[in-house]
Coordinates of C-alpha atoms in Angstrom, one line a residue:
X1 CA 0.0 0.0 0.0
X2 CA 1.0 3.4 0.5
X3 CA 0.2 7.0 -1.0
X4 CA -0.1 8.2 -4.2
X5 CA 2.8 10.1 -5.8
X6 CA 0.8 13.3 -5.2
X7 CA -0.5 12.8 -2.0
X8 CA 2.7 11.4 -0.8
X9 CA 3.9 14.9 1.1
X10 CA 0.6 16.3 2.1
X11 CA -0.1 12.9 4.0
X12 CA 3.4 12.4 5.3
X13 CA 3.1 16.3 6.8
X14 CA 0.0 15.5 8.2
X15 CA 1.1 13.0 10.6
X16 CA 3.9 16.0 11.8
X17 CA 1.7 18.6 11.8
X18 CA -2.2 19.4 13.1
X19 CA -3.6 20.0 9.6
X20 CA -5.4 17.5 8.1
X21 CA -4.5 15.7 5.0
X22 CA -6.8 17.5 2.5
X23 CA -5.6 21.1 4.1
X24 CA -1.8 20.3 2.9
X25 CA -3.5 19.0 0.0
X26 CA -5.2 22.6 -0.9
X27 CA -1.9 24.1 0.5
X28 CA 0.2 22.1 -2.1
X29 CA -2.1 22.6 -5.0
X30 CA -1.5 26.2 -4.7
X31 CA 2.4 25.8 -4.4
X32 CA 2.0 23.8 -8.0
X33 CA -0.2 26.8 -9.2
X34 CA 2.1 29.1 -8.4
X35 CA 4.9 26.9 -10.0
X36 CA 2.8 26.5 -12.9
X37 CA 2.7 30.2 -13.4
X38 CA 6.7 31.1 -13.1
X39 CA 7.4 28.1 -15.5
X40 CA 4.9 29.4 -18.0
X41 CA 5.0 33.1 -17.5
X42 CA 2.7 34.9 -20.5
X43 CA 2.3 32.0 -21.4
X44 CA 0.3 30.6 -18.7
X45 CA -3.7 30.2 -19.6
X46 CA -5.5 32.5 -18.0
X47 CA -8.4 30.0 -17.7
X48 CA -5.9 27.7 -15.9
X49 CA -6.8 30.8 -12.9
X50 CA -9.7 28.9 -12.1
X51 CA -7.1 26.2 -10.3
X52 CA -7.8 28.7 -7.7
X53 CA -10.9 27.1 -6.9
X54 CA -10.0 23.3 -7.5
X55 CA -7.6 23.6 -4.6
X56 CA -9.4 23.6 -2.0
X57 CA -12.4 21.4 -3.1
X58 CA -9.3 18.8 -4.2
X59 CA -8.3 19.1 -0.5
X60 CA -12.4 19.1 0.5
X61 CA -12.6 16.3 -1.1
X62 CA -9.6 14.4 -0.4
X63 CA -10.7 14.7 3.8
X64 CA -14.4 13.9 2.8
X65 CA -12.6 10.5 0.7
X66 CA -10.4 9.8 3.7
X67 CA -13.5 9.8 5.9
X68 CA -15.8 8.3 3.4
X69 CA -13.6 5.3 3.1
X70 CA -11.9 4.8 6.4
X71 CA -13.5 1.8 6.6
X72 CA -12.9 -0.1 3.6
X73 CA -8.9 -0.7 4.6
X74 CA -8.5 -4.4 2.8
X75 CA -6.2 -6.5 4.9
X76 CA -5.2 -9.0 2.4
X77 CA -2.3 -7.9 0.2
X78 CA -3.9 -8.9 -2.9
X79 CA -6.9 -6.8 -2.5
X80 CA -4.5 -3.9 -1.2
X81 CA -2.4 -4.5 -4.6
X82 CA -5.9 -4.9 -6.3
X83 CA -7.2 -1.3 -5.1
X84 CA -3.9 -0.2 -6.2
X85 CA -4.1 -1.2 -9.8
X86 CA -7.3 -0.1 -10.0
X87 CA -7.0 3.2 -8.4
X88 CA -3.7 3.7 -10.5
X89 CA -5.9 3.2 -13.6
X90 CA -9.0 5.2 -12.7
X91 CA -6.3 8.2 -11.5
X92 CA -4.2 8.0 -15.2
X93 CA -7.8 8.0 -17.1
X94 CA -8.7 10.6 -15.4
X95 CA -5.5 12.4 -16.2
X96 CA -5.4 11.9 -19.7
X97 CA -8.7 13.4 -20.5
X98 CA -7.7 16.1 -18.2
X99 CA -4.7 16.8 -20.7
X100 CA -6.3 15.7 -24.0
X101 CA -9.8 17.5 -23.3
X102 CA -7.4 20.7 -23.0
X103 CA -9.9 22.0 -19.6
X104 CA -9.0 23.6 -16.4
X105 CA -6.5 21.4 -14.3
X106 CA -5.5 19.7 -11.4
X107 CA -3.0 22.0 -10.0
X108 CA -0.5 19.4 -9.8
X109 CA -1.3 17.9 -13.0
X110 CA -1.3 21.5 -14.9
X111 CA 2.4 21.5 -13.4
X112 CA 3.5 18.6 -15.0
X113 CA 1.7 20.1 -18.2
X114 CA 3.7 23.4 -17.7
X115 CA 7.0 21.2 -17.6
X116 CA 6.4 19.3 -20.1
X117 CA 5.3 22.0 -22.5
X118 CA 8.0 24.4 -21.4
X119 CA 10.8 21.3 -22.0
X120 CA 9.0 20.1 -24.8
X121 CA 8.5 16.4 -23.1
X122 CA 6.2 14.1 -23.4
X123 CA 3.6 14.6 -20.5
X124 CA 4.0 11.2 -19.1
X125 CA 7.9 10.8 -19.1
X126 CA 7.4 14.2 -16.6
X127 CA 4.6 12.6 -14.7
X128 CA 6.9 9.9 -13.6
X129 CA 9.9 12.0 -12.8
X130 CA 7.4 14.5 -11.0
X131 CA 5.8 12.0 -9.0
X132 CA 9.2 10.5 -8.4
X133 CA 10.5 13.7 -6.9
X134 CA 7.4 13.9 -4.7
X135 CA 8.1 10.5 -3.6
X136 CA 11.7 11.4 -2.7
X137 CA 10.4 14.3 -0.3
X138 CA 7.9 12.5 1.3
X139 CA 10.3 9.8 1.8
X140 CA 13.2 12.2 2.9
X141 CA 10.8 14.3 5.2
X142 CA 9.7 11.6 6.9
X143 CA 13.1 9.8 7.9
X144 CA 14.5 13.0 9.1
X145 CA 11.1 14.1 11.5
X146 CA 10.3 10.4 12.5
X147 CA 13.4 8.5 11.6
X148 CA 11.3 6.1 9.5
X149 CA 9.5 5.8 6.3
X150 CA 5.9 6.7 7.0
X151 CA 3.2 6.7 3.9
X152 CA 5.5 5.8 1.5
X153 CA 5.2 1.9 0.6
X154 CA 5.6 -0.4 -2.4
X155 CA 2.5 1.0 -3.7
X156 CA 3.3 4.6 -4.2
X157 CA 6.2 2.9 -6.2
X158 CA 4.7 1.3 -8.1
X159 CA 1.9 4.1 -8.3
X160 CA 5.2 6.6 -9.9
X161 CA 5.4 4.5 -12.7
X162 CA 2.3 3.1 -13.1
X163 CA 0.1 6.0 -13.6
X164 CA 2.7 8.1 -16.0
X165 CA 3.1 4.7 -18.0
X166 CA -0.9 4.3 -18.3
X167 CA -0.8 8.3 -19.3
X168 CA 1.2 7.9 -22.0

């Protein structure tokens, strides 16, 4: 099990610091808007603003999920690698109509976008090194605060490649 790429940090800072999950959420989707808009500049779509608002409900939503499914924690590994592969699939889907329908983003997808447009590379080759690097931090923040690895597991691993692999 584990985190996805992009939850990775927001989770791992949530168990250091008393703001839930979905607040570090909003708060990091706002850091990758803001990213978004120094890599791009002029050319950053001004309809890509409305990322403004997807923020927060992403981090809403994201506390509302955590709640909503709390309960539904399989305990076998092959339903936890199950829920993996079918979350990883559902999550690159909904990705890649987010990217080829050309509408208003995910923060931290419209990121990746920026990159990959700014470096002319293929979206999906900068989804995996993005979520990679969000994996890394995670991972680094949580064995310098707890001296451990905490939300990071085989499945946010496998999630890094998975989901840019399925995007491309």
């Amino acid at each position: 099990s584990g985190t996805t790429p992009i939850s990775s940090v927001p989770f791992v800072l949530s168990l250091i610091f008393p703001i839930t999950f979905g607040q570090f959420t909003c708060l990091l989707s706002i850091l990758f808007m803001i990213a978004e808009f120094v890599i791009l500049g002029r050319d950053f779509p001004k309809a890509q603003l409305w990322q403004i608002i997807i923020g927060p409900f992403f981090g809403f939503f994201t506390d509302l999920g955590m709640y909503i499914f709390s309960p539904l924690n399989p305990s076998a590994y092959w339903a936890r690698m199950l829920a993996l592969l079918i979350g990883s699939i559902l999550m690159a889907l909904g990705i890649y109509l987010q990217v080829a329908a050309n509408v208003i983003m995910n923060p931290g997808e419209g990121a990746v976008k920026a990159l990959a447009y700014k470096f002319k590379i293929r979206f999906g080759n900068v989804k995996i090194v993005f979520d990679a690097v969000l994996g890394i931090t995670a991972l680094l923040i949580s064995v310098v605060y707890f001296g451990d690895i905490r939300g990071i597991r085989e499945g946010t691993i496998v999630s890094i490649f998975l989901v840019g692999f399925l995007v491309k």
